[in-house]
Amino acid sequence: MLVSDPLPQVCVVGLGYIGLPTAAVLAAHGLRVVGFDVNPAIVATINRGAIHITEPELDELVQQVIGSGMLRATTAILAAETFIIAVPTPCAAPDHRPDLSCVDAAARTVAGVLQPGNLVILESTSPVGTTEHLADMMASLRPDLRFPREALAEPDVCLAYCPERVLPGKILRELISNDRLIGGLSPCCTARAATLYRTFVRGQVFETNARTAEMAKLAENAFRDVNIAFANELSLLCDRLGIDVWELIRLANRHPRVKILQPGPGVGGHCVAVDPWFLVHAAPDCAPLIRTAREVNDAKPGHVVAKIKEQAQRFVNPQIACLGLSFKADVDDLRESPAVEIVRHLATENVGQLLAVEPHIDHLPPALNGTSGIRNVRLVALEEAVRRADILVLLVNHRAFADIDRRQLEGKAVIDTRGVWR
Ligand code: SAJ
């Protein structure tokens, strides 16, 4: 950056599934944006106008805002007017404790360049109290600045929590159209953050406090998890009672106040499968339902494995085609994917020859290749897998799989965990 360059209006910290689209959308709305990431390969890719993730229309937008100079990426943190922190907050094994190390590292990095008048926004899904924790941390790193604690009317630095709520696959659309919750550590923090989001959000912007906004994000994903657990539990009951769960749900949903979600091979991704644990961890005695839902959904891959093994007994060294590895339809994201867990389980137990099909990737993830000692999984094209398979397992409802000519399934054992081929 040249000394004469104006201060970026926004610095987005973390250029992943949320940070990069957010940075690009802000830049497309006329703000000077710099994106910071610790990964030099990601930064180089973005500065070439390319992207490192799969998300519809994101490549064109990034190319456009990099080309216009409104967005650039860096591995060196720069001063800016506003910082948006969008880094991962996984939960750590074995007790699902929230892992805030990336948020803490981001806050330390930002603290080093803070100036009076700055606004810091946390978007990462976080346990209740994290925004207050960041204010405490930054205050101890920057005793020269006043942070918004103890009802300070005009702090030097404002802090707010503004959860992202976008659905992978529809991120660019939902970033703009979804309602947003803005929870500042004080009313003036809330107002400042709300003004920023109103520059690009066409949904409503609701103002609240940081703790409520943090909890709302966790409640939304726990709500979805509990509802999917209900559908998954119904699928087990239906299997036992000889009923087609997909027909059952279709018919039950004809009731005006019933809207049952879809069962599947389990719940994956870095959000719905993780965030409810933040609530359980905060107060285990208050959250038995949320915990049980997590356990029901986490047990689902095991039920699918048991079904496949039952079918496999009919063959000598069967060829098993596993269609889909991502955590849900039409995305390339394999994080916390129940499909990967199922294939890995089959591979570890040497249940036949495994033919994995995943149109969104070029090579198998470490969990399924020689890196983890697994040698009986091959990534193959859909046609080859379908042709060779004795057992066909549909794990992800990718569009490409729905269109398979049903005659190709004839004579094969079929396990359709998503109800696509009914
Ligand atoms: N799933 C089912 N049955 C269903 C719906 C989903 O088995 O009826 C499974 C999916 O296959 C997947 C998992 O649940 O494995 C999660 O998928 P999802 O589409 O429900 O959610 P995510 O993880 O892609 O995005 C969620 C969204 N949260 C809610 O819908 C409440 C999104 O709005 C959030 O922004 C995102 O989490 C996040 O980042 O927190």
Short mmCIF file of C-alpha atoms and ligand atoms in Angstrom, two decimals:
data_model
loop_
_atom_site.label_atom_id
_atom_site.label_comp_id
_atom_site.label_asym_id
_atom_site.label_seq_id
_atom_site.Cartn_x
_atom_site.Cartn_y
_atom_site.Cartn_z
CA MET A 1 0.00 0.00 0.00
CA LEU A 2 1.23 3.48 -0.80
CA VAL A 3 1.53 5.98 2.06
CA SER A 4 -0.92 8.23 0.20
CA ASP A 5 -3.62 5.50 -0.03
CA PRO A 6 -6.71 6.37 2.04
CA LEU A 7 -7.44 4.28 5.13
CA PRO A 8 -9.55 1.23 4.19
CA GLN A 9 -13.10 1.66 5.43
CA VAL A 10 -13.37 -2.01 6.34
CA CYS A 11 -10.80 -4.69 7.11
CA VAL A 12 -12.31 -8.19 7.04
CA VAL A 13 -10.26 -10.59 9.15
CA GLY A 14 -10.53 -14.16 7.84
CA LEU A 15 -11.26 -14.73 4.14
CA GLY A 16 -13.19 -17.98 4.30
CA TYR A 17 -16.79 -18.93 3.52
CA ILE A 18 -18.16 -15.85 5.31
CA GLY A 19 -15.31 -13.33 5.28
CA LEU A 20 -14.60 -13.41 1.54
CA PRO A 21 -18.22 -13.00 0.36
CA THR A 22 -18.74 -10.27 2.99
CA ALA A 23 -15.61 -8.41 1.88
CA ALA A 24 -16.63 -8.70 -1.78
CA VAL A 25 -20.20 -7.50 -1.12
CA LEU A 26 -18.98 -4.51 0.92
CA ALA A 27 -16.53 -3.62 -1.85
CA ALA A 28 -19.26 -3.97 -4.47
CA HIS A 29 -21.31 -1.48 -2.44
CA GLY A 30 -18.62 1.15 -2.77
CA LEU A 31 -16.54 0.65 0.37
CA ARG A 32 -12.74 0.43 0.29
CA VAL A 33 -12.11 -3.02 1.71
CA VAL A 34 -8.98 -4.90 2.66
CA GLY A 35 -9.17 -8.59 3.46
CA PHE A 36 -6.68 -10.04 5.93
CA ASP A 37 -5.85 -13.73 6.14
CA VAL A 38 -2.98 -15.63 7.72
CA ASN A 39 -2.81 -17.98 4.72
CA PRO A 40 -0.57 -16.50 1.97
CA ALA A 41 -1.95 -18.90 -0.66
CA ILE A 42 -5.50 -17.67 -0.06
CA VAL A 43 -4.37 -14.04 -0.18
CA ALA A 44 -2.46 -14.61 -3.45
CA THR A 45 -5.46 -16.36 -5.03
CA ILE A 46 -7.83 -13.54 -4.13
CA ASN A 47 -5.41 -10.84 -5.32
CA ARG A 48 -5.38 -12.63 -8.69
CA GLY A 49 -9.15 -12.13 -8.78
CA ALA A 50 -9.80 -15.81 -8.16
CA ILE A 51 -11.36 -17.70 -5.23
CA HIS A 52 -10.38 -20.71 -3.11
CA ILE A 53 -13.91 -21.89 -2.23
CA THR A 54 -16.93 -22.93 -4.25
CA GLU A 55 -19.86 -20.57 -3.97
CA PRO A 56 -22.18 -19.59 -6.82
CA GLU A 57 -21.34 -16.21 -8.44
CA LEU A 58 -18.58 -15.42 -5.93
CA ASP A 59 -15.82 -15.80 -8.52
CA GLU A 60 -17.31 -13.13 -10.80
CA LEU A 61 -17.85 -10.74 -7.89
CA VAL A 62 -14.33 -11.14 -6.50
CA GLN A 63 -12.85 -10.71 -9.96
CA GLN A 64 -14.87 -7.50 -10.37
CA VAL A 65 -13.98 -5.88 -7.00
CA ILE A 66 -10.31 -6.88 -7.22
CA GLY A 67 -10.26 -5.47 -10.75
CA SER A 68 -11.82 -2.19 -9.62
CA GLY A 69 -9.35 -1.93 -6.71
CA MET A 70 -12.14 -1.78 -4.08
CA LEU A 71 -10.94 -5.05 -2.52
CA ARG A 72 -7.46 -6.33 -1.94
CA ALA A 73 -6.12 -9.07 0.29
CA THR A 74 -3.14 -9.01 2.60
CA THR A 75 -1.28 -11.11 5.13
CA ALA A 76 -0.18 -7.98 6.99
CA ILE A 77 -2.83 -6.33 9.13
CA LEU A 78 -3.48 -2.69 8.27
CA ALA A 79 -5.21 0.13 10.11
CA ALA A 80 -8.82 0.59 9.03
CA GLU A 81 -12.00 2.32 10.20
CA THR A 82 -13.93 -0.91 10.89
CA PHE A 83 -12.77 -4.48 11.46
CA ILE A 84 -15.02 -7.46 10.83
CA ILE A 85 -13.77 -10.69 12.38
CA ALA A 86 -15.02 -13.79 10.51
CA VAL A 87 -12.76 -16.65 11.58
CA PRO A 88 -13.68 -20.25 12.48
CA THR A 89 -14.92 -21.20 15.94
CA PRO A 90 -14.89 -25.01 15.98
CA CYS A 91 -15.58 -27.10 19.03
CA ALA A 92 -12.83 -29.27 20.37
CA ALA A 93 -12.91 -33.00 21.04
CA PRO A 94 -13.61 -34.83 23.27
CA ASP A 95 -16.10 -32.70 25.23
CA HIS A 96 -17.16 -30.28 22.43
CA ARG A 97 -15.68 -27.28 24.24
CA PRO A 98 -15.77 -24.10 22.08
CA ASP A 99 -12.34 -23.43 20.59
CA LEU A 100 -11.89 -19.66 20.50
CA SER A 101 -8.21 -19.70 19.56
CA CYS A 102 -8.79 -18.19 16.07
CA VAL A 103 -11.05 -15.43 17.45
CA ASP A 104 -8.51 -14.63 20.16
CA ALA A 105 -5.66 -14.56 17.63
CA ALA A 106 -7.69 -12.28 15.33
CA ALA A 107 -8.52 -9.95 18.22
CA ARG A 108 -4.84 -9.75 19.20
CA THR A 109 -3.89 -8.96 15.60
CA VAL A 110 -6.55 -6.24 15.32
CA ALA A 111 -5.68 -4.78 18.75
CA GLY A 112 -2.20 -3.95 17.46
CA VAL A 113 -3.50 -1.48 14.85
CA LEU A 114 -6.57 -0.05 16.60
CA GLN A 115 -7.07 3.70 16.55
CA PRO A 116 -9.58 5.93 18.37
CA GLY A 117 -12.87 5.93 16.47
CA ASN A 118 -12.59 2.31 15.27
CA LEU A 119 -15.45 -0.17 15.22
CA VAL A 120 -14.76 -3.89 15.75
CA ILE A 121 -17.45 -6.38 14.73
CA LEU A 122 -17.41 -10.08 15.53
CA GLU A 123 -19.34 -12.24 13.05
CA SER A 124 -17.96 -15.67 13.99
CA THR A 125 -20.48 -17.90 15.75
CA SER A 126 -19.43 -17.63 19.38
CA PRO A 127 -20.44 -18.59 22.90
CA VAL A 128 -22.47 -16.00 24.81
CA GLY A 129 -20.08 -13.47 26.38
CA THR A 130 -17.41 -13.66 23.65
CA THR A 131 -17.79 -10.01 22.57
CA GLU A 132 -17.31 -8.90 26.20
CA HIS A 133 -14.30 -11.22 26.37
CA LEU A 134 -12.82 -9.56 23.26
CA ALA A 135 -13.33 -6.10 24.78
CA ASP A 136 -11.51 -7.23 27.94
CA MET A 137 -8.70 -8.74 25.90
CA MET A 138 -8.25 -5.69 23.70
CA ALA A 139 -8.44 -3.39 26.72
CA SER A 140 -5.56 -5.25 28.36
CA LEU A 141 -3.52 -5.11 25.12
CA ARG A 142 -4.32 -1.43 24.49
CA PRO A 143 -4.48 0.42 27.84
CA ASP A 144 -4.22 3.67 25.83
CA LEU A 145 -7.75 3.17 24.44
CA ARG A 146 -11.15 3.17 26.20
CA PHE A 147 -13.37 0.17 25.40
CA PRO A 148 -17.14 -0.06 25.84
CA ARG A 149 -17.45 -1.47 29.35
CA GLU A 150 -19.34 -0.26 32.40
CA ALA A 151 -21.79 1.88 30.41
CA LEU A 152 -19.09 4.17 29.03
CA ALA A 153 -21.09 6.54 26.81
CA GLU A 154 -18.40 7.32 24.20
CA PRO A 155 -15.68 4.65 24.07
CA ASP A 156 -12.64 5.11 21.82
CA VAL A 157 -13.35 1.76 20.17
CA CYS A 158 -16.85 0.36 19.58
CA LEU A 159 -17.53 -3.39 19.64
CA ALA A 160 -20.55 -5.31 18.35
CA TYR A 161 -21.62 -8.85 17.61
CA CYS A 162 -23.38 -9.32 14.25
CA PRO A 163 -23.92 -12.99 13.44
CA GLU A 164 -23.78 -14.20 9.87
CA ARG A 165 -26.84 -16.24 8.90
CA VAL A 166 -26.22 -17.14 5.27
CA LEU A 167 -26.79 -20.56 3.77
CA PRO A 168 -23.83 -22.06 1.88
CA GLY A 169 -24.80 -22.21 -1.78
CA LYS A 170 -26.89 -19.02 -1.47
CA ILE A 171 -24.40 -16.83 0.37
CA LEU A 172 -24.32 -13.81 -1.93
CA ARG A 173 -28.08 -13.60 -2.17
CA GLU A 174 -28.69 -14.15 1.56
CA LEU A 175 -25.97 -11.69 2.66
CA ILE A 176 -28.10 -8.97 1.16
CA SER A 177 -31.65 -10.25 1.58
CA ASN A 178 -31.53 -11.77 5.10
CA ASP A 179 -32.50 -9.76 8.17
CA ARG A 180 -29.53 -8.99 10.43
CA LEU A 181 -29.17 -8.82 14.20
CA ILE A 182 -26.79 -6.19 15.54
CA GLY A 183 -25.77 -6.47 19.17
CA GLY A 184 -23.41 -3.79 20.42
CA LEU A 185 -21.68 -3.71 23.77
CA SER A 186 -23.38 -0.32 24.23
CA PRO A 187 -26.16 1.50 22.35
CA CYS A 188 -23.67 3.66 20.45
CA CYS A 189 -21.75 0.52 19.35
CA THR A 190 -25.02 -1.00 18.13
CA ALA A 191 -25.96 2.13 16.21
CA ARG A 192 -22.57 2.36 14.48
CA ALA A 193 -22.56 -1.28 13.43
CA ALA A 194 -26.17 -1.05 12.23
CA THR A 195 -25.22 1.90 9.99
CA LEU A 196 -22.53 -0.20 8.32
CA TYR A 197 -24.84 -3.17 7.65
CA ARG A 198 -27.56 -0.86 6.30
CA THR A 199 -25.17 0.06 3.46
CA PHE A 200 -25.73 -3.37 1.85
CA VAL A 201 -28.49 -5.29 3.68
CA ARG A 202 -31.92 -5.12 2.08
CA GLY A 203 -33.54 -7.20 4.85
CA GLN A 204 -34.36 -5.57 8.18
CA VAL A 205 -31.57 -4.68 10.59
CA PHE A 206 -32.62 -5.36 14.19
CA GLU A 207 -30.74 -3.70 17.04
CA THR A 208 -30.16 -5.54 20.32
CA ASN A 209 -27.30 -6.16 22.75
CA ALA A 210 -24.27 -8.41 22.20
CA ARG A 211 -25.33 -11.27 24.48
CA THR A 212 -28.78 -11.54 22.87
CA ALA A 213 -27.28 -11.50 19.37
CA GLU A 214 -24.74 -14.18 20.33
CA MET A 215 -27.47 -16.36 21.82
CA ALA A 216 -29.84 -15.80 18.87
CA LYS A 217 -27.28 -17.22 16.45
CA LEU A 218 -26.81 -20.33 18.60
CA ALA A 219 -30.56 -20.71 19.10
CA GLU A 220 -31.20 -20.59 15.34
CA ASN A 221 -28.81 -23.42 14.57
CA ALA A 222 -29.87 -25.45 17.62
CA PHE A 223 -33.49 -25.07 16.46
CA ARG A 224 -32.57 -26.54 13.08
CA ASP A 225 -30.56 -29.34 14.68
CA VAL A 226 -33.41 -30.33 17.01
CA ASN A 227 -35.85 -30.35 14.08
CA ILE A 228 -33.56 -32.48 11.91
CA ALA A 229 -33.07 -34.84 14.87
CA PHE A 230 -36.84 -35.28 14.99
CA ALA A 231 -36.85 -36.23 11.30
CA ASN A 232 -33.90 -38.57 11.79
CA GLU A 233 -35.59 -40.25 14.75
CA LEU A 234 -38.74 -40.71 12.66
CA SER A 235 -36.63 -42.42 9.98
CA LEU A 236 -35.39 -44.97 12.54
CA LEU A 237 -38.93 -45.58 13.80
CA CYS A 238 -40.20 -45.97 10.23
CA ASP A 239 -37.44 -48.46 9.36
CA ARG A 240 -38.40 -50.53 12.38
CA LEU A 241 -42.14 -50.34 11.65
CA GLY A 242 -41.91 -50.93 7.89
CA ILE A 243 -43.09 -47.47 6.81
CA ASP A 244 -41.66 -45.22 4.08
CA VAL A 245 -40.46 -42.19 6.08
CA TRP A 246 -40.51 -39.89 3.04
CA GLU A 247 -44.14 -40.62 2.34
CA LEU A 248 -44.93 -40.31 6.04
CA ILE A 249 -43.37 -36.84 6.24
CA ARG A 250 -44.99 -35.68 3.01
CA LEU A 251 -48.39 -36.66 4.37
CA ALA A 252 -47.84 -35.37 7.94
CA ASN A 253 -46.74 -32.03 6.46
CA ARG A 254 -50.20 -31.67 4.91
CA HIS A 255 -51.30 -30.63 8.43
CA PRO A 256 -51.43 -26.82 8.49
CA ARG A 257 -49.16 -26.52 11.52
CA VAL A 258 -46.69 -29.36 10.89
CA LYS A 259 -43.44 -28.82 8.95
CA ILE A 260 -41.15 -31.80 9.51
CA LEU A 261 -37.66 -31.50 7.99
CA GLN A 262 -35.92 -34.21 5.97
CA PRO A 263 -34.03 -37.17 7.46
CA GLY A 264 -30.57 -37.89 6.11
CA PRO A 265 -27.32 -39.71 6.90
CA GLY A 266 -26.58 -37.29 9.75
CA VAL A 267 -25.97 -33.58 10.24
CA GLY A 268 -22.75 -32.05 8.99
CA GLY A 269 -21.04 -28.78 8.25
CA HIS A 270 -19.30 -26.40 10.57
CA CYS A 271 -22.48 -24.78 11.91
CA VAL A 272 -25.53 -26.89 12.75
CA ALA A 273 -23.36 -29.84 13.85
CA VAL A 274 -21.22 -27.61 16.09
CA ASP A 275 -23.05 -24.57 17.43
CA PRO A 276 -25.62 -26.36 19.64
CA TRP A 277 -22.70 -27.65 21.71
CA PHE A 278 -21.88 -24.02 22.64
CA LEU A 279 -25.27 -23.84 24.37
CA VAL A 280 -24.89 -27.25 26.00
CA HIS A 281 -21.44 -26.33 27.20
CA ALA A 282 -22.64 -23.01 28.65
CA ALA A 283 -25.20 -24.67 30.96
CA PRO A 284 -25.43 -28.47 30.58
CA ASP A 285 -28.22 -28.82 33.13
CA CYS A 286 -30.44 -26.41 31.14
CA ALA A 287 -29.98 -28.04 27.74
CA PRO A 288 -30.95 -31.77 27.80
CA LEU A 289 -33.07 -31.48 24.63
CA ILE A 290 -30.36 -29.74 22.62
CA ARG A 291 -27.78 -32.29 23.77
CA THR A 292 -30.03 -35.21 22.91
CA ALA A 293 -30.71 -33.80 19.44
CA ARG A 294 -26.95 -33.60 18.84
CA GLU A 295 -26.58 -37.19 19.98
CA VAL A 296 -29.48 -38.41 17.80
CA ASN A 297 -27.98 -36.71 14.74
CA ASP A 298 -24.45 -37.86 15.53
CA ALA A 299 -25.68 -41.46 15.81
CA LYS A 300 -27.29 -41.41 12.35
CA PRO A 301 -24.12 -42.24 10.34
CA GLY A 302 -23.74 -45.38 12.49
CA HIS A 303 -27.25 -46.51 11.50
CA VAL A 304 -26.40 -46.01 7.81
CA VAL A 305 -23.18 -48.01 8.20
CA ALA A 306 -25.14 -50.84 9.84
CA LYS A 307 -27.59 -50.91 6.89
CA ILE A 308 -24.75 -51.03 4.36
CA LYS A 309 -23.01 -53.84 6.25
CA GLU A 310 -26.22 -55.82 6.32
CA GLN A 311 -26.48 -55.55 2.51
CA ALA A 312 -22.76 -56.27 2.07
CA GLN A 313 -23.18 -59.68 3.71
CA ARG A 314 -25.04 -60.82 0.58
CA PHE A 315 -21.89 -60.42 -1.56
CA VAL A 316 -18.26 -61.56 -1.59
CA ASN A 317 -16.09 -58.42 -1.54
CA PRO A 318 -18.84 -56.16 -2.92
CA GLN A 319 -18.26 -52.99 -4.89
CA ILE A 320 -19.99 -50.25 -2.90
CA ALA A 321 -20.64 -46.93 -4.64
CA CYS A 322 -20.97 -44.07 -2.16
CA LEU A 323 -22.53 -41.10 -3.91
CA GLY A 324 -21.57 -37.78 -2.35
CA LEU A 325 -18.98 -36.81 0.24
CA SER A 326 -19.87 -33.19 1.01
CA PHE A 327 -21.93 -32.28 4.08
CA LYS A 328 -24.94 -31.33 1.98
CA ALA A 329 -26.20 -30.94 -1.57
CA ASP A 330 -24.37 -28.98 -4.26
CA VAL A 331 -21.48 -27.66 -2.13
CA ASP A 332 -17.83 -28.75 -2.06
CA ASP A 333 -17.50 -28.46 1.72
CA LEU A 334 -16.49 -31.74 3.40
CA ARG A 335 -16.23 -30.37 6.94
CA GLU A 336 -17.96 -32.51 9.57
CA SER A 337 -19.52 -34.45 6.71
CA PRO A 338 -21.52 -37.52 7.75
CA ALA A 339 -20.87 -38.94 4.27
CA VAL A 340 -17.10 -38.86 4.84
CA GLU A 341 -17.61 -40.43 8.26
CA ILE A 342 -19.67 -43.26 6.77
CA VAL A 343 -17.16 -44.02 3.99
CA ARG A 344 -14.29 -43.86 6.44
CA HIS A 345 -16.04 -46.26 8.76
CA LEU A 346 -16.67 -48.75 5.92
CA ALA A 347 -13.06 -48.41 4.76
CA THR A 348 -11.63 -48.98 8.22
CA GLU A 349 -13.73 -52.11 8.65
CA ASN A 350 -12.84 -53.31 5.11
CA VAL A 351 -16.45 -53.58 4.04
CA GLY A 352 -15.90 -54.22 0.31
CA GLN A 353 -14.33 -52.05 -2.39
CA LEU A 354 -15.42 -48.44 -1.97
CA LEU A 355 -16.10 -46.24 -4.98
CA ALA A 356 -16.61 -42.64 -3.83
CA VAL A 357 -18.27 -40.14 -6.15
CA GLU A 358 -18.03 -36.42 -5.40
CA PRO A 359 -18.37 -34.14 -8.42
CA HIS A 360 -17.06 -31.10 -6.49
CA ILE A 361 -13.58 -32.41 -5.63
CA ASP A 362 -10.54 -33.67 -7.60
CA HIS A 363 -8.93 -35.85 -4.94
CA LEU A 364 -9.96 -37.65 -1.79
CA PRO A 365 -9.67 -35.81 1.53
CA PRO A 366 -6.93 -36.96 3.96
CA ALA A 367 -9.54 -38.80 6.05
CA LEU A 368 -10.13 -41.17 3.10
CA ASN A 369 -6.70 -41.58 1.53
CA GLY A 370 -3.32 -43.08 2.32
CA THR A 371 -2.50 -40.20 4.67
CA SER A 372 -4.72 -41.87 7.22
CA GLY A 373 -3.75 -45.38 6.16
CA ILE A 374 -6.87 -45.93 4.04
CA ARG A 375 -6.29 -47.68 0.71
CA ASN A 376 -9.63 -49.19 -0.28
CA VAL A 377 -11.44 -46.01 -1.36
CA ARG A 378 -11.25 -44.76 -4.95
CA LEU A 379 -12.64 -41.46 -6.20
CA VAL A 380 -14.39 -42.29 -9.48
CA ALA A 381 -16.85 -40.74 -11.91
CA LEU A 382 -20.56 -41.27 -11.36
CA GLU A 383 -20.99 -43.47 -14.46
CA GLU A 384 -18.19 -45.85 -13.42
CA ALA A 385 -19.48 -46.12 -9.86
CA VAL A 386 -23.04 -46.84 -10.93
CA ARG A 387 -21.91 -49.36 -13.54
CA ARG A 388 -19.63 -51.31 -11.20
CA ALA A 389 -21.61 -51.15 -7.97
CA ASP A 390 -23.23 -54.10 -6.28
CA ILE A 391 -24.49 -51.72 -3.61
CA LEU A 392 -25.38 -48.09 -4.36
CA VAL A 393 -25.52 -45.72 -1.40
CA LEU A 394 -26.81 -42.21 -1.95
CA LEU A 395 -25.31 -40.02 0.77
CA VAL A 396 -25.73 -36.50 -0.62
CA ASN A 397 -28.64 -35.23 -2.71
CA HIS A 398 -26.47 -33.50 -5.34
CA ARG A 399 -28.46 -32.48 -8.41
CA ALA A 400 -26.32 -34.77 -10.61
CA PHE A 401 -27.46 -37.84 -8.67
CA ALA A 402 -31.16 -37.08 -8.87
CA ASP A 403 -31.05 -37.33 -12.66
CA ILE A 404 -29.66 -40.88 -12.82
CA ASP A 405 -31.70 -43.08 -15.14
CA ARG A 406 -33.54 -45.35 -12.68
CA ARG A 407 -33.00 -48.34 -15.01
CA GLN A 408 -29.31 -48.18 -14.05
CA LEU A 409 -30.27 -48.98 -10.46
CA GLU A 410 -32.02 -52.22 -11.39
CA GLY A 411 -30.49 -55.37 -9.92
CA LYS A 412 -28.41 -53.45 -7.38
CA ALA A 413 -28.92 -53.08 -3.66
CA VAL A 414 -29.88 -49.42 -3.16
CA ILE A 415 -29.63 -47.46 0.09
CA ASP A 416 -30.99 -43.96 -0.47
CA THR A 417 -30.36 -41.93 2.72
CA ARG A 418 -31.95 -38.77 1.28
CA GLY A 419 -35.10 -40.11 -0.34
CA VAL A 420 -34.05 -38.91 -3.79
CA TRP A 421 -34.71 -42.07 -5.80
CA ARG A 422 -38.06 -43.04 -4.33
N1 SAJ B 1 -30.05 -31.42 6.86
C1 SAJ B 1 -30.85 -32.54 6.97
N2 SAJ B 1 -32.19 -32.41 6.81
C2 SAJ B 1 -32.77 -31.20 6.55
C3 SAJ B 1 -31.97 -30.05 6.46
C4 SAJ B 1 -30.60 -30.21 6.62
O1 SAJ B 1 -30.38 -33.66 7.21
O2 SAJ B 1 -34.01 -31.16 6.41
C5 SAJ B 1 -28.59 -31.56 7.06
C6 SAJ B 1 -27.77 -31.16 5.83
O3 SAJ B 1 -27.67 -32.21 4.92
C7 SAJ B 1 -26.45 -30.80 6.47
C8 SAJ B 1 -26.86 -30.20 7.81
O4 SAJ B 1 -28.19 -30.64 8.04
O5 SAJ B 1 -25.67 -31.96 6.71
C9 SAJ B 1 -26.80 -28.68 7.86
O6 SAJ B 1 -27.30 -28.15 6.65
P1 SAJ B 1 -28.27 -26.88 6.63
O7 SAJ B 1 -28.64 -26.63 5.22
O8 SAJ B 1 -29.38 -27.07 7.59
O9 SAJ B 1 -27.42 -25.71 7.27
P2 SAJ B 1 -25.96 -25.08 6.98
O10 SAJ B 1 -25.01 -25.67 7.97
O11 SAJ B 1 -25.59 -25.11 5.56
O12 SAJ B 1 -26.29 -23.55 7.37
C10 SAJ B 1 -26.83 -23.26 8.65
C11 SAJ B 1 -28.02 -22.31 8.42
N3 SAJ B 1 -28.75 -22.17 9.68
C12 SAJ B 1 -30.09 -22.34 9.74
O13 SAJ B 1 -30.75 -22.65 8.79
C13 SAJ B 1 -30.73 -22.08 11.06
C14 SAJ B 1 -27.51 -20.97 7.93
O14 SAJ B 1 -28.56 -20.01 7.86
C15 SAJ B 1 -26.42 -20.44 8.87
O15 SAJ B 1 -25.90 -19.19 8.43
C16 SAJ B 1 -25.30 -21.44 8.90
O16 SAJ B 1 -25.82 -22.67 9.43
C17 SAJ B 1 -24.19 -20.92 9.79
O17 SAJ B 1 -23.19 -20.41 9.22
O18 SAJ B 1 -24.34 -20.91 11.00
#
